[in-house]
Coordinates of C-alpha atoms in Angstrom, one line a residue:
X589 CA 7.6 20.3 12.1
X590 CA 5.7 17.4 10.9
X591 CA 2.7 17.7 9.0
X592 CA -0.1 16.3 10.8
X593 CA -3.5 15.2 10.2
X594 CA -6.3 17.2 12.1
X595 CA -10.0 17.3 10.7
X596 CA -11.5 14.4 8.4
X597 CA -15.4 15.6 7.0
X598 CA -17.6 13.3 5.0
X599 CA -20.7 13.9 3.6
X600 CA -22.9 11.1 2.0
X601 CA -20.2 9.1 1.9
X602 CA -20.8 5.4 1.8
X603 CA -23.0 4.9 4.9
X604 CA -22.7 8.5 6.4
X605 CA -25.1 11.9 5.7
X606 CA -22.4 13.9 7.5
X607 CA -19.4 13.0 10.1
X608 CA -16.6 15.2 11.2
X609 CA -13.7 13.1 13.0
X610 CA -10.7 15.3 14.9
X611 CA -7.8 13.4 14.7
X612 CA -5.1 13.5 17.4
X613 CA -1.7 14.1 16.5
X614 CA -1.0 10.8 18.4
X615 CA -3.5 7.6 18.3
X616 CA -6.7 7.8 17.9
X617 CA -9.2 4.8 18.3
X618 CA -12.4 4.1 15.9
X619 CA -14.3 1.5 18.0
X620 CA -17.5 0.0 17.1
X621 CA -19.7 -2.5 15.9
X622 CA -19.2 -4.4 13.0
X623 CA -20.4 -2.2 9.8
X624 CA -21.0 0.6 11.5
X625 CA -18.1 2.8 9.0
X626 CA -15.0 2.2 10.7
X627 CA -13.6 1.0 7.6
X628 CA -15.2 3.7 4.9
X629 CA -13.5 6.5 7.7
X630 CA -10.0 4.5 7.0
X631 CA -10.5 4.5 3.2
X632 CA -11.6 7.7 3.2
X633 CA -8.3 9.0 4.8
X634 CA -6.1 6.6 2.8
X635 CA -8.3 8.2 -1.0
X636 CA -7.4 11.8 0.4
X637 CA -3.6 10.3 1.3
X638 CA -2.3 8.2 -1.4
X639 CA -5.1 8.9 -4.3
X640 CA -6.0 5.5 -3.8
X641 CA -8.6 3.3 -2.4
X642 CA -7.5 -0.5 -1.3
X643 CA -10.7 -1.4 -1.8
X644 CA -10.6 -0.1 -5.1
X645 CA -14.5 1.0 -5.6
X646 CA -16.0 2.3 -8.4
X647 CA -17.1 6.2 -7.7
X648 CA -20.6 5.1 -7.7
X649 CA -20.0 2.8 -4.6
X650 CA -18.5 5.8 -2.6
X651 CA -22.0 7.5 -2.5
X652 CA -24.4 7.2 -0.1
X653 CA -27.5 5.1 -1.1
X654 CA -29.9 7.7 -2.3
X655 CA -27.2 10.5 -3.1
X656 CA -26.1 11.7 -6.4
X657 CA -22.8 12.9 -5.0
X658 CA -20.1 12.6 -1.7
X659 CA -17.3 14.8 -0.4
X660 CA -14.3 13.6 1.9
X661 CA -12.2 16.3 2.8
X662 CA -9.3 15.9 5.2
X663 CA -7.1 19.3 6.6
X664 CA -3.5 18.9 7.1
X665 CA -1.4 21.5 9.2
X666 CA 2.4 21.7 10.1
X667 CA 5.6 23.6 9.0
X668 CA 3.2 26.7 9.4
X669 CA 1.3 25.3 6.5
X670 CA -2.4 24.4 5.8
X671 CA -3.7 22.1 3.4
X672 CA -7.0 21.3 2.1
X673 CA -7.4 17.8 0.5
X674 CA -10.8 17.1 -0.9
X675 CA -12.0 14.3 -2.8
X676 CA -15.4 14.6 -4.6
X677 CA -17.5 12.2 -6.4
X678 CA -20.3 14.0 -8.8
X679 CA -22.2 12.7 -12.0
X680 CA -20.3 9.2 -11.7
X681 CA -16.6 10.2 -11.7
X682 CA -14.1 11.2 -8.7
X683 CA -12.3 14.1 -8.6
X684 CA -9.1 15.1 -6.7
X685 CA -9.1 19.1 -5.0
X686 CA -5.8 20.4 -3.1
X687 CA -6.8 23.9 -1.5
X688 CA -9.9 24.7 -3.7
X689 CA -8.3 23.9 -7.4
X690 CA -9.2 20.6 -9.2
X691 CA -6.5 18.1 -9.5
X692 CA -5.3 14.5 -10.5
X693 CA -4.8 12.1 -7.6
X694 CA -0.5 12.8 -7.8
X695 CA -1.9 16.3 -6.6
X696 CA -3.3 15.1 -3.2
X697 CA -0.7 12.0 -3.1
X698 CA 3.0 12.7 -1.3
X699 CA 1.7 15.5 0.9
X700 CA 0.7 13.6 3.8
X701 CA 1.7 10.0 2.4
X702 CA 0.1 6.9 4.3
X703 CA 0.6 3.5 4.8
X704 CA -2.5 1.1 5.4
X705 CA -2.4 -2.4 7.3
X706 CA -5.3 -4.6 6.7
X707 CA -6.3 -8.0 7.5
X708 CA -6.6 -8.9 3.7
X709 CA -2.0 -7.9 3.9
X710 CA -1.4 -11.1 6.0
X711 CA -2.2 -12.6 2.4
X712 CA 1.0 -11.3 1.2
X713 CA 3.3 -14.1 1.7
X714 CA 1.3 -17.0 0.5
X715 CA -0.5 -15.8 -2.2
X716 CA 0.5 -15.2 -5.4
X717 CA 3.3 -12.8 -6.6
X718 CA 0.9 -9.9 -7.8
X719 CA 0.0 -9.1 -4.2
X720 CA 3.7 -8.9 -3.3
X721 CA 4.7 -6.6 -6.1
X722 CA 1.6 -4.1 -5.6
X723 CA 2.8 -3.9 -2.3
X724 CA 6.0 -2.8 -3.0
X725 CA 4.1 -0.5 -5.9
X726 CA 1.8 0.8 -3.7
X727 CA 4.6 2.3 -1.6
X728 CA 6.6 3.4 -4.1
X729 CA 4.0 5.5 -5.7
X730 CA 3.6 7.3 -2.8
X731 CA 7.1 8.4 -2.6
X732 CA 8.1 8.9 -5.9
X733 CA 6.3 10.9 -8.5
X734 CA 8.4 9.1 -11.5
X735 CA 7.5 5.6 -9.9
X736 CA 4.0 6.5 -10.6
X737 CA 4.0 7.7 -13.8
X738 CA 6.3 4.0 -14.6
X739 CA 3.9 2.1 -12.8
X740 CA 0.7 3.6 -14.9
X741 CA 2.9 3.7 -18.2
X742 CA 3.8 0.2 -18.1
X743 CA 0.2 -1.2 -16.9
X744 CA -1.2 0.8 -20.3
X745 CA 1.7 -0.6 -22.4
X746 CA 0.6 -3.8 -21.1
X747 CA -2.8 -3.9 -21.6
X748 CA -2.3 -2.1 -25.7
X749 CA 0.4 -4.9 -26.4
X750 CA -1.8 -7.5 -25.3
X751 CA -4.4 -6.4 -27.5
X752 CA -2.6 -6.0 -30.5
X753 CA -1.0 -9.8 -29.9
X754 CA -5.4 -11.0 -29.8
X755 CA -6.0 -8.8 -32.7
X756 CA -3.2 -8.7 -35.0
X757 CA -1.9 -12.1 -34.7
X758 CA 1.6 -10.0 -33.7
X759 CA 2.2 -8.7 -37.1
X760 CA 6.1 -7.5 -36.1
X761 CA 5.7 -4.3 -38.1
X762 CA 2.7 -3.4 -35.6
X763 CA 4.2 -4.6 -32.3
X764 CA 7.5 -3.2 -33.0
X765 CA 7.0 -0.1 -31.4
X766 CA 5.1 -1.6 -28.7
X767 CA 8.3 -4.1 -27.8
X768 CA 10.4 -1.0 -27.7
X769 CA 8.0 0.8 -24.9
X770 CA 8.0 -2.2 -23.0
X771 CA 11.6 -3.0 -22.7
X772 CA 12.5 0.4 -22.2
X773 CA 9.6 1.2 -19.6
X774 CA 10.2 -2.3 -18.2
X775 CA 13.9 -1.6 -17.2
X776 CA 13.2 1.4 -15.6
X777 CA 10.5 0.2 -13.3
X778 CA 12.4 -3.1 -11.9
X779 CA 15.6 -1.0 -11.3
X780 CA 12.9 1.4 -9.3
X781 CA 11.5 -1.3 -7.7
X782 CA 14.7 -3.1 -6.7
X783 CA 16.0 0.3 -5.6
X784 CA 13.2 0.8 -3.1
X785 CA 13.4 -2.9 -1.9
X786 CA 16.7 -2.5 -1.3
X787 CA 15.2 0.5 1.2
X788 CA 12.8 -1.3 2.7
X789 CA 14.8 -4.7 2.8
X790 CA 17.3 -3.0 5.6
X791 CA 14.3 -2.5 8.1
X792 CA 12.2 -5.0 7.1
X793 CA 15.0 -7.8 8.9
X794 CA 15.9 -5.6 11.4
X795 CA 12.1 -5.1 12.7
X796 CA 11.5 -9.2 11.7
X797 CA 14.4 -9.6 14.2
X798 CA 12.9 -7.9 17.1
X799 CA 9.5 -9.2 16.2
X800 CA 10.9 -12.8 16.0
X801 CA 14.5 -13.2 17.6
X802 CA 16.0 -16.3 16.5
X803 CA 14.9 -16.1 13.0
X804 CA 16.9 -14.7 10.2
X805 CA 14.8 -12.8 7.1
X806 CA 15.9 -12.1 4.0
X807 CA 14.2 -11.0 0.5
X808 CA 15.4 -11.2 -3.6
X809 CA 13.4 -10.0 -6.3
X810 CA 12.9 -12.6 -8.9
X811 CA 13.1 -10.6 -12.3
X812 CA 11.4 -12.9 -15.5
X813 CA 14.1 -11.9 -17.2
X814 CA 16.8 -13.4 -16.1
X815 CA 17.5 -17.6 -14.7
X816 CA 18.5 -16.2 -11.1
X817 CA 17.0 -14.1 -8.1
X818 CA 18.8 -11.0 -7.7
X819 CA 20.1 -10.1 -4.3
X820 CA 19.2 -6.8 -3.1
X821 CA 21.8 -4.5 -1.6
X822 CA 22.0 -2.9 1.5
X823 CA 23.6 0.1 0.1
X824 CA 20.8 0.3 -2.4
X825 CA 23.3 -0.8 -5.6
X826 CA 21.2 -1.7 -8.9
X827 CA 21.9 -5.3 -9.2
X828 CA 22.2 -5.3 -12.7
X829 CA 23.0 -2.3 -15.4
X830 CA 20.2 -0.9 -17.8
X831 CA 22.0 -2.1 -20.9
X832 CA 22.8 -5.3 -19.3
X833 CA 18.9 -5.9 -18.4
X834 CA 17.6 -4.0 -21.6
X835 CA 19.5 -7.4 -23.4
X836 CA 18.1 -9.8 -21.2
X837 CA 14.6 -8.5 -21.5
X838 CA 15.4 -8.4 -25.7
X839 CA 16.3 -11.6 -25.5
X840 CA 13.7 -13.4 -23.3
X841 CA 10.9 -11.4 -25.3
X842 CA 12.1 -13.1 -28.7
X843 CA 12.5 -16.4 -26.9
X844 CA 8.7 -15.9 -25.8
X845 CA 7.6 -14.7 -28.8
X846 CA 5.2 -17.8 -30.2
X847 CA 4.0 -18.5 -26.5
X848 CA 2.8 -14.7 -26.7
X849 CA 0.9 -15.4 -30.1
X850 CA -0.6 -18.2 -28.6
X851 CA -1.8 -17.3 -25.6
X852 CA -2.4 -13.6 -26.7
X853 CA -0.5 -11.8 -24.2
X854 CA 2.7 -10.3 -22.5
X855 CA 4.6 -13.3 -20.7
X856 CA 7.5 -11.5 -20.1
X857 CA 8.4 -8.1 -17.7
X858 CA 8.0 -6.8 -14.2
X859 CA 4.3 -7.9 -14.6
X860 CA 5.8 -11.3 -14.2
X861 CA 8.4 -10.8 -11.2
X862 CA 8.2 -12.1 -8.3
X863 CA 9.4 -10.9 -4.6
X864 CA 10.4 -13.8 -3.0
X865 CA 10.8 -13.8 1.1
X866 CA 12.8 -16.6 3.2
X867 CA 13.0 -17.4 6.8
X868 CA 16.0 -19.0 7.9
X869 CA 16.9 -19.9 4.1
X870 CA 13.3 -21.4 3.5
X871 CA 10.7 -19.9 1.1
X872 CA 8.4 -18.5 3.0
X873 CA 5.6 -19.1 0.7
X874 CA 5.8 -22.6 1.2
X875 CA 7.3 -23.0 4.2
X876 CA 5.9 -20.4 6.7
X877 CA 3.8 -20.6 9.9
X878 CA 0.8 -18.7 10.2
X879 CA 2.8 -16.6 12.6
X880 CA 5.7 -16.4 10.8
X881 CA 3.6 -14.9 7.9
X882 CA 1.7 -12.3 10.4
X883 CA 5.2 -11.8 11.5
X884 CA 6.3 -10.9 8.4
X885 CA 3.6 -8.5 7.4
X886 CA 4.0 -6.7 10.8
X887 CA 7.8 -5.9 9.7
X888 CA 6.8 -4.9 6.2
X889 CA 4.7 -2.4 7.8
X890 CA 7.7 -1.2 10.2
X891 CA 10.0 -1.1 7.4
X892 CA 8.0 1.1 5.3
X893 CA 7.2 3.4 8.4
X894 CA 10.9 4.0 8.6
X895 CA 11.9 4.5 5.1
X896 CA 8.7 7.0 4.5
X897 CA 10.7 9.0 6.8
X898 CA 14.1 8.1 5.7
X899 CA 13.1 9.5 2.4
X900 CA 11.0 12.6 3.6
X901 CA 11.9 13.2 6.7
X902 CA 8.8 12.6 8.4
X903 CA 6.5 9.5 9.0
X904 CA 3.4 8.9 7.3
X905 CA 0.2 8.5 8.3
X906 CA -0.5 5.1 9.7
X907 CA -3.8 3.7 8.9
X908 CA -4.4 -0.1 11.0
X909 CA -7.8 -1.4 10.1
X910 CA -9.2 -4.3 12.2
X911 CA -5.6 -5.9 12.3
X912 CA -5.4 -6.1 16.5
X913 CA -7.8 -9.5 16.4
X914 CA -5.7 -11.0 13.4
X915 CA -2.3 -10.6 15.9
X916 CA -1.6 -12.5 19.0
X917 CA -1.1 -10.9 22.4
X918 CA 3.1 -10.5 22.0
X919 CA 2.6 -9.2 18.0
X920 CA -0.2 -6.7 19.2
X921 CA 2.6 -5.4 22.0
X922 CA 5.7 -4.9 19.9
X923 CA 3.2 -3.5 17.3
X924 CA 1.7 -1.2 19.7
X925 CA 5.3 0.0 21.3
X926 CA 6.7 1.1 17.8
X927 CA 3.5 2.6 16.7
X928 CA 3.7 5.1 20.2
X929 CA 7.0 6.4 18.4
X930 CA 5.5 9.7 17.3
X931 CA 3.6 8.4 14.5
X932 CA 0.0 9.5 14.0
X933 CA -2.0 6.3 14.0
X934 CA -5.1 5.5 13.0
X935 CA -7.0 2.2 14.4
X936 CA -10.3 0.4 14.2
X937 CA -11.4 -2.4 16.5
X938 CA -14.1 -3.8 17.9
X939 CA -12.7 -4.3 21.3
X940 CA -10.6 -2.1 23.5
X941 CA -9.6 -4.6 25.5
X942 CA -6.7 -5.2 23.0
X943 CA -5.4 -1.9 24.5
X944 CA -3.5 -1.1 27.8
X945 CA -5.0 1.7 29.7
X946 CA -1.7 3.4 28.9
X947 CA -2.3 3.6 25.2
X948 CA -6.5 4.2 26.1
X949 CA -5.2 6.9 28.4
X950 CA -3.0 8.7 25.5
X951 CA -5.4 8.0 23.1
X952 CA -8.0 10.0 21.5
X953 CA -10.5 7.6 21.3
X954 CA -14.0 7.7 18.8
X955 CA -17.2 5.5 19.0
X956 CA -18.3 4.8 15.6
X957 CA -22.1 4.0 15.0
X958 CA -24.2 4.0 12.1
X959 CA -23.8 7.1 10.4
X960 CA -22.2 9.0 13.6
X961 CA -19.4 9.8 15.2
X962 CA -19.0 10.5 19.3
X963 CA -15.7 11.2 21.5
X964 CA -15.6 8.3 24.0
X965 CA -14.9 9.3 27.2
X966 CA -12.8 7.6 30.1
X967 CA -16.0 5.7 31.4
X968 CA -17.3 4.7 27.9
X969 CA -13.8 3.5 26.7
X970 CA -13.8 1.0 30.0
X971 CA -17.2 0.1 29.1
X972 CA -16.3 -1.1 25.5
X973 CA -12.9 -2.9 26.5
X974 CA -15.5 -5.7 27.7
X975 CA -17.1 -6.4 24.4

């Protein structure tokens, strides 16, 4: 049975003294007013989810104004379990809870993983490469307990090594073991990231295809340290051996080294990859429509819908915040139709009138005003659909 997300409580939490949200198994609907909390109820689900906020706040902003402390707690149930996931925020700092005993953030992460679509995603394929490689990070973290612990390792071997290069002028007998965590910690995360990608790649084209019929997708990951993109294989195949990238990296680092000095940081590693997407064999970067790029997002999502569950078994929770106006009538539909596919869904709008009555009928659907909650009825659901 799949685990399923049933009761979400808040209590002075950004803009709300107290809400409690039931959640249907299926889709439910947060409609409302712009800034009325629609958002803070998504976030909220996605901190308690993943351990992580997209918006990525500082604990003081997750209080209410006034407050010197906010709770979120969301229950889980399925598989004849029941979960408590808490996330509190007291004297300044956040702290995780999983069934009444303090934790870090991988303790509530992976049991009910999630994945979030929000307007700022469309960004994804024109902006620049950090954007694509968190989102590929993002997911993987969720998935993969070891990915996590790479993805934080590296970030602080980054950020040490790029002080000692300001600091010590890169004096080799202090950097040396600093070079040696990086390569090796390096390695590891690209073949993890091209392993995933390889994952996601095999339902990201077949979900661009059905989005967009007569165009062909594809993705490579673009490693710093090597000349060429690498393809990424269906079967999930590392496209190059550790020893054979731990020489490139070696290599590339040395040939890097008086840039580094000068500018005082880390030019080469995964920091500096790139994930690059093409449409018909043209870069999407520079190349795509507008609707090729929303396209593109929309499959992204898909494709790590269906490899959550290829991995686990089960799908995540999926979290769409204020994406229906960003999508035209055709991408909202095929959106909508995979979304019905027993996965719970969670979705904010402004306007019901981007819903059928089939999907308002199925739907549990959830006014959202300042600092309240209320179950919209039949009659008050047709009323909104004109605003």
């Amino acid at each position: 049975m799949t685990l399923t997300a049933r009761t979400l409580q808040v209590a002075d939490y950004r803009n709300f003294s107290h809400a409690t949200l039931e959640l249907s198994s299926g889709v439910t609907i947060l409609v409302g007013r712009n800034a009325a909390g629609k958002t803070n109820l998504i976030e909220a689900l996605q901190l308690l989810t993943s351990g992580r906020s997209f918006r990525r706040p500082t604990p003081a902003e997750l209080v209410r104004t006034g407050r010197s402390s906010a709770r979120m707690e969301l229950v889980v149930e399925g598989d004849g379990r029941h979960i408590d996931l808490a996330c509190e925020v007291v004297a300044g700092k956040r702290q995780f809870v999983r069934n009444g005993k303090r934790c870090r953030a991988s303790g509530v992460r992976g049991v009910l993983p999630s994945v979030l679509f929000c307007p700022d995603d469309l960004d994804m394929v024109k902006r620049s490469a950090r954007l694509r490689r968190e989102a590929l990070d993002t997911f993987g973290i969720q998935l993969n307990e070891q990915y996590a612990q790479l993805v934080s390792s590296y970030e602080r071997i980054v950020e040490q090594r790029n002080t000692l290069l300001r600091t010590y002028g890169g004096d080799p007998g202090v950097l040396a073991a600093w070079d040696e965590a990086l390569v090796q910690t390096g390695v590891s995360l690209m073949m993890h990231r091209t392993a995933l990608l390889a994952r996601v790649r095999a339902h990201l084209i077949e979900a661009y295809r059905g989005i967009a019929e007569h165009e062909e997708l594809d993705v490579r990951y673009v490693p710093s340290i090597a000349d060429e993109e690498v393809p990424v294989a269906t079967d999930g195949a590392a496209p190059f051996d550790r020893a054979t990238a731990t020489d490139l990296f070696w290599q590339r680092l040395g040939a890097a080294h008086d840039d580094e000095l000068r500018r005082g940081m880390t030019l080469v590693g995964p920091h500096r990859d790139e994930i690059r997407f093409t449409i018909d064999g043209r870069d999407a970067r520079t190349f795509a429509s507008q609707g090729q790029q929303r396209s593109l997002v929309l499959a992204w999502k898909v494709a790590e819908v269906q490899v959550t569950r290829d991995i686990l078994g089960a799908p995540p929770l999926l979290l769409l915040d204020d994406v229906m106006s960003e999508l035209d009538a055709a991408r909202r539909h095929a959106f909508l139709a995979f979304i019905q596919e027993e996965i719970q869904t969670v979705i904010t709008t402004t306007n019901l009138g981007y819903f059928s009555d089939d999907v308002l009928r199925r739907a549990r659907v959830v006014t959202v005003g300042t600092d309240r909650l209320g179950a919209a009825g039949a009659e008050a659901a047709a009323d909104q659909g004109g605003q």
